[in-house]
Structures are given as structure tokens and as C-alpha cells.
Amino acid sequence: MERDISHMIARVLGGTASPDDVLLLSRWLNEREENEKTFVRIRSYWTAKVSSCDAVDPNLAMEKIMRRIAEQDALRLRRTFRRICISAAAAVILAIVVSTLTLFYAGSHRGGQTVHNYYTRLTDNHRSVFTLDDGTKITLNKNSRLTWSDGYGQTERRVKIDGEAFFEVTHNPELPFEVAFEMENSGDAFIKVLGTTFSVRADATAEKIVATLVEGSICFDVQGKEIALKPEQQLEFAVAGKKVNIRRVDLETETAWKDGLLKYKAVSFAKLVEELSQIHDVEIQVTNKKLTNPSVTVSGTFEDGQSIEQIFAVIARSLPFQWAKKDGIYYVR
């Protein structure tokens, strides 16, 4: 993004824009549909990261946000936690843009269709537990994002997930609860329920969607095909190949993360290393090929705040191995 444009957006969102800034932004938004999408994305980060501050340098804030967006595009991780709410000053300026250019912000219409405000919960290195207006309780895992509109609970109950969440859905047969996905290429895949308990993980890195049913029932809908799950079943949807696999799982292990725990029961050491690498965002190389054999398994319960060194130290009591860290990489031998 051009530096002048980014500074202009910073002034608009920061409430310090001039009339010329508003007109220039309007023209820029109308040039390309991609510009409009970029602005909406920046606004989401701005309101989540900046709006709670009493005083902030708009240009400095914008530079930080652009760095943040670049990191997310590269890693799909490390997000902040804050509910989106546009500041009063920014709302006034955006209202001017809306009224003159019929953009899609709050209270505006496009093609006769009312467009809603959207709210987002984002987490970084901490889980977030919150309740929506209909009483549905959600536990949002680390490095995750959940989005819903101000029409939630009134005309629909639809949320979008990027990351992992545990849902305890309030029963409402008139308004089914739906979970859609932010992942690219996920198409029209979504989960539909009336009232139940389940978890969902949208793993952009592995390009897969994983849904685990605890109680009740859920229906996974992909390209018009509905697949029903029973309690203790887990569905894995490979986004690229549009393939679905269903298996029975241990619920205590699969949902331990919501209680701040990592539980493993006879999981291969290779899989454990892979998960630890993702959780801690570090590279782990297993140089001892014997340890990569699927028959080499481990079991244990750890707090998710424990370091890799602490976890390795516990596992090494029953599975002798050594490790060393060099240049930020763990070598297991």
C-alpha cells in the first residue's frame, strides 16, 4: 500500500481527517474492489488494536498495523484480542463517506440490501471465554478469530471462525446456529446445529477443517451435501481435495485445550513434536529416525503454559532421548 494512502486511512480512522482526506479516501475506495476489502481489514485491526488507547500517533499506529497484517498473512497466527467497535470520531467520518458514496457501513444499503456491522474476537497467546446475546458460550483458543454481525440472534445465528473454538450452543429451533470458515478455498462449507456442544478447528496451514462433537448433533454441509455427526465423532475435511473423513475420538483428549491442558494418550512421538512445534511456533527437528517410527508413542498431561524444555523433560523419563537448541531450532536425538 502506498505510504500516502496508509497515512490518509490512519487519519480517517483516528478521527483527524480533513474533508480532502475523506474525498480522497472515497475515490480510492471506488477505484478497485480490492481497495475496499483492504480498508475493511485495516479498520478491523485498527478498532481492535487502537480504539482503546486515549492518545495515539495515527501514522505510527498504521505502521504497526500494516506490519501486523503482513505477519498474519505469513503465519496466520499471533492475533490480538478485542471486540471491534468504531470510535465516535471515526464513525462520523465514515458516515459522511457512506452518505455520499453509498458504501456498505452501518445503516447503509447496497442494492436494497441492509448491511450489518460486524464484530470480532481475536486472541493472541491467551484463550478467551465469552457469551453471545443468545446465551451461547464460546471458548476461543489461542491465535484464533471469531466474527459475527449485529443481526446475530435476531435474523440469524451465524459466526465465522479462523482458528479453533469450543461452542456450547443455546437451543433455538427457529434460528439454527451456523459456523462458517474464513479459510480460502473452503467454499460454501459450514456447520449447522440447533443446540449442542462441539469444537471446530479451521487449520489454514494444513488446509483442513476439524469438527468434534461432544453432545447433541451437528450437520456438516459442503457443496450441498449434508453429513451428520454423532457424539464422540470427529470429522476432518481436507479443503484442497474436498475429502471428508470421520472417526471416533477421545473427547477428553480432543477438548483438553479449553481447560488450559494438553493431553496425549498413546500418540506418536512424531505427532507430539509436530503439535508442539505449532503451539510454540518453533522448528523442531528429530534427527533420531527411530523416534519417528509410529510405534513410538507417548502419553501425558501438560499445562499449555509449560515450555518445550519442561515437556521434553517429563517425556524423557519414560522415553529416553536428548535435545538441544541452536539458533532457535530444537534438535532431538
PDB file of N, CA and C in Angstrom, residues 142-178:
ATOM      1  N   LYS A 142      -6.161 -19.951  21.504  1.00  0.00           N
ATOM      2  CA  LYS A 142      -5.097 -19.009  21.161  1.00  0.00           C
ATOM      3  C   LYS A 142      -5.010 -18.832  19.645  1.00  0.00           C
ATOM      4  N   ASN A 143      -4.546 -17.663  19.224  1.00  0.00           N
ATOM      5  CA  ASN A 143      -4.300 -17.368  17.819  1.00  0.00           C
ATOM      6  C   ASN A 143      -5.522 -17.663  16.950  1.00  0.00           C
ATOM      7  N   SER A 144      -6.679 -17.246  17.418  1.00  0.00           N
ATOM      8  CA  SER A 144      -7.931 -17.517  16.708  1.00  0.00           C
ATOM      9  C   SER A 144      -8.754 -16.248  16.573  1.00  0.00           C
ATOM     10  N   ARG A 145      -9.752 -16.326  15.675  1.00  0.00           N
ATOM     11  CA  ARG A 145     -10.610 -15.171  15.433  1.00  0.00           C
ATOM     12  C   ARG A 145     -12.033 -15.644  15.173  1.00  0.00           C
ATOM     13  N   LEU A 146     -12.994 -14.982  15.799  1.00  0.00           N
ATOM     14  CA  LEU A 146     -14.409 -15.284  15.588  1.00  0.00           C
ATOM     15  C   LEU A 146     -15.131 -14.001  15.206  1.00  0.00           C
ATOM     16  N   THR A 147     -15.952 -14.067  14.163  1.00  0.00           N
ATOM     17  CA  THR A 147     -16.660 -12.887  13.670  1.00  0.00           C
ATOM     18  C   THR A 147     -18.156 -13.169  13.595  1.00  0.00           C
ATOM     19  N   TRP A 148     -18.976 -12.151  13.961  1.00  0.00           N
ATOM     20  CA  TRP A 148     -20.421 -12.263  13.838  1.00  0.00           C
ATOM     21  C   TRP A 148     -20.980 -10.864  13.587  1.00  0.00           C
ATOM     22  N   SER A 149     -22.249 -10.786  13.188  1.00  0.00           N
ATOM     23  CA  SER A 149     -22.844  -9.496  12.855  1.00  0.00           C
ATOM     24  C   SER A 149     -23.793  -9.038  13.947  1.00  0.00           C
ATOM     25  N   ASP A 150     -24.235  -7.776  13.840  1.00  0.00           N
ATOM     26  CA  ASP A 150     -25.181  -7.266  14.822  1.00  0.00           C
ATOM     27  C   ASP A 150     -26.594  -7.821  14.596  1.00  0.00           C
ATOM     28  N   GLY A 151     -26.740  -8.628  13.540  1.00  0.00           N
ATOM     29  CA  GLY A 151     -28.008  -9.303  13.313  1.00  0.00           C
ATOM     30  C   GLY A 151     -28.082 -10.646  14.010  1.00  0.00           C
ATOM     31  N   TYR A 152     -26.991 -11.018  14.695  1.00  0.00           N
ATOM     32  CA  TYR A 152     -26.945 -12.308  15.382  1.00  0.00           C
ATOM     33  C   TYR A 152     -28.035 -12.367  16.461  1.00  0.00           C
ATOM     34  N   GLY A 153     -28.777 -13.483  16.444  1.00  0.00           N
ATOM     35  CA  GLY A 153     -29.818 -13.680  17.433  1.00  0.00           C
ATOM     36  C   GLY A 153     -31.145 -13.043  17.071  1.00  0.00           C
ATOM     37  N   GLN A 154     -31.151 -12.235  15.996  1.00  0.00           N
ATOM     38  CA  GLN A 154     -32.377 -11.572  15.560  1.00  0.00           C
ATOM     39  C   GLN A 154     -32.889 -12.163  14.250  1.00  0.00           C
ATOM     40  N   THR A 155     -32.051 -12.119  13.233  1.00  0.00           N
ATOM     41  CA  THR A 155     -32.431 -12.684  11.938  1.00  0.00           C
ATOM     42  C   THR A 155     -31.654 -13.944  11.602  1.00  0.00           C
ATOM     43  N   GLU A 156     -30.551 -14.182  12.311  1.00  0.00           N
ATOM     44  CA  GLU A 156     -29.729 -15.368  12.077  1.00  0.00           C
ATOM     45  C   GLU A 156     -28.795 -15.583  13.260  1.00  0.00           C
ATOM     46  N   ARG A 157     -28.165 -16.754  13.291  1.00  0.00           N
ATOM     47  CA  ARG A 157     -27.124 -17.049  14.290  1.00  0.00           C
ATOM     48  C   ARG A 157     -25.953 -17.667  13.535  1.00  0.00           C
ATOM     49  N   ARG A 158     -25.160 -16.819  12.929  1.00  0.00           N
ATOM     50  CA  ARG A 158     -24.060 -17.287  12.089  1.00  0.00           C
ATOM     51  C   ARG A 158     -22.760 -16.629  12.539  1.00  0.00           C
ATOM     52  N   VAL A 159     -21.729 -17.428  12.687  1.00  0.00           N
ATOM     53  CA  VAL A 159     -20.410 -16.919  13.052  1.00  0.00           C
ATOM     54  C   VAL A 159     -19.393 -17.464  12.062  1.00  0.00           C
ATOM     55  N   LYS A 160     -18.240 -16.795  12.000  1.00  0.00           N
ATOM     56  CA  LYS A 160     -17.134 -17.277  11.163  1.00  0.00           C
ATOM     57  C   LYS A 160     -15.921 -17.508  12.055  1.00  0.00           C
ATOM     58  N   ILE A 161     -15.247 -18.611  11.837  1.00  0.00           N
ATOM     59  CA  ILE A 161     -14.100 -18.960  12.669  1.00  0.00           C
ATOM     60  C   ILE A 161     -12.827 -19.064  11.834  1.00  0.00           C
ATOM     61  N   ASP A 162     -11.769 -18.550  12.375  1.00  0.00           N
ATOM     62  CA  ASP A 162     -10.427 -18.727  11.824  1.00  0.00           C
ATOM     63  C   ASP A 162      -9.560 -19.131  13.004  1.00  0.00           C
ATOM     64  N   GLY A 163      -9.262 -20.403  13.132  1.00  0.00           N
ATOM     65  CA  GLY A 163      -8.545 -20.919  14.287  1.00  0.00           C
ATOM     66  C   GLY A 163      -9.342 -22.041  14.933  1.00  0.00           C
ATOM     67  N   GLU A 164      -9.508 -21.970  16.260  1.00  0.00           N
ATOM     68  CA  GLU A 164     -10.199 -23.044  16.975  1.00  0.00           C
ATOM     69  C   GLU A 164     -11.115 -22.480  18.048  1.00  0.00           C
ATOM     70  N   ALA A 165     -12.294 -23.098  18.190  1.00  0.00           N
ATOM     71  CA  ALA A 165     -13.263 -22.640  19.189  1.00  0.00           C
ATOM     72  C   ALA A 165     -14.084 -23.819  19.690  1.00  0.00           C
ATOM     73  N   PHE A 166     -14.534 -23.693  20.941  1.00  0.00           N
ATOM     74  CA  PHE A 166     -15.411 -24.689  21.564  1.00  0.00           C
ATOM     75  C   PHE A 166     -16.755 -24.001  21.801  1.00  0.00           C
ATOM     76  N   PHE A 167     -17.825 -24.601  21.279  1.00  0.00           N
ATOM     77  CA  PHE A 167     -19.143 -23.980  21.319  1.00  0.00           C
ATOM     78  C   PHE A 167     -20.092 -24.755  22.232  1.00  0.00           C
ATOM     79  N   GLU A 168     -20.795 -24.025  23.087  1.00  0.00           N
ATOM     80  CA  GLU A 168     -21.895 -24.571  23.874  1.00  0.00           C
ATOM     81  C   GLU A 168     -23.128 -23.777  23.465  1.00  0.00           C
ATOM     82  N   VAL A 169     -23.850 -24.308  22.485  1.00  0.00           N
ATOM     83  CA  VAL A 169     -24.884 -23.562  21.784  1.00  0.00           C
ATOM     84  C   VAL A 169     -26.237 -23.641  22.484  1.00  0.00           C
ATOM     85  N   THR A 170     -26.848 -22.488  22.658  1.00  0.00           N
ATOM     86  CA  THR A 170     -28.199 -22.417  23.214  1.00  0.00           C
ATOM     87  C   THR A 170     -29.197 -22.901  22.164  1.00  0.00           C
ATOM     88  N   HIS A 171     -30.118 -23.765  22.571  1.00  0.00           N
ATOM     89  CA  HIS A 171     -31.090 -24.354  21.650  1.00  0.00           C
ATOM     90  C   HIS A 171     -32.087 -23.305  21.161  1.00  0.00           C
ATOM     91  N   ASN A 172     -32.285 -23.252  19.854  1.00  0.00           N
ATOM     92  CA  ASN A 172     -33.278 -22.364  19.253  1.00  0.00           C
ATOM     93  C   ASN A 172     -33.660 -22.936  17.889  1.00  0.00           C
ATOM     94  N   PRO A 173     -34.749 -23.729  17.830  1.00  0.00           N
ATOM     95  CA  PRO A 173     -35.141 -24.368  16.571  1.00  0.00           C
ATOM     96  C   PRO A 173     -35.510 -23.395  15.467  1.00  0.00           C
ATOM     97  N   GLU A 174     -35.883 -22.157  15.827  1.00  0.00           N
ATOM     98  CA  GLU A 174     -36.274 -21.176  14.824  1.00  0.00           C
ATOM     99  C   GLU A 174     -35.067 -20.517  14.157  1.00  0.00           C
ATOM    100  N   LEU A 175     -33.944 -20.464  14.888  1.00  0.00           N
ATOM    101  CA  LEU A 175     -32.721 -19.876  14.339  1.00  0.00           C
ATOM    102  C   LEU A 175     -31.561 -20.848  14.541  1.00  0.00           C
ATOM    103  N   PRO A 176     -31.326 -21.746  13.593  1.00  0.00           N
ATOM    104  CA  PRO A 176     -30.198 -22.677  13.715  1.00  0.00           C
ATOM    105  C   PRO A 176     -28.875 -21.923  13.830  1.00  0.00           C
ATOM    106  N   PHE A 177     -27.956 -22.483  14.581  1.00  0.00           N
ATOM    107  CA  PHE A 177     -26.621 -21.902  14.760  1.00  0.00           C
ATOM    108  C   PHE A 177     -25.725 -22.422  13.642  1.00  0.00           C
ATOM    109  N   GLU A 178     -25.014 -21.519  12.961  1.00  0.00           N
ATOM    110  CA  GLU A 178     -24.150 -21.912  11.858  1.00  0.00           C
ATOM    111  C   GLU A 178     -22.730 -21.404  12.070  1.00  0.00           C
TER     112      GLU A 178
END
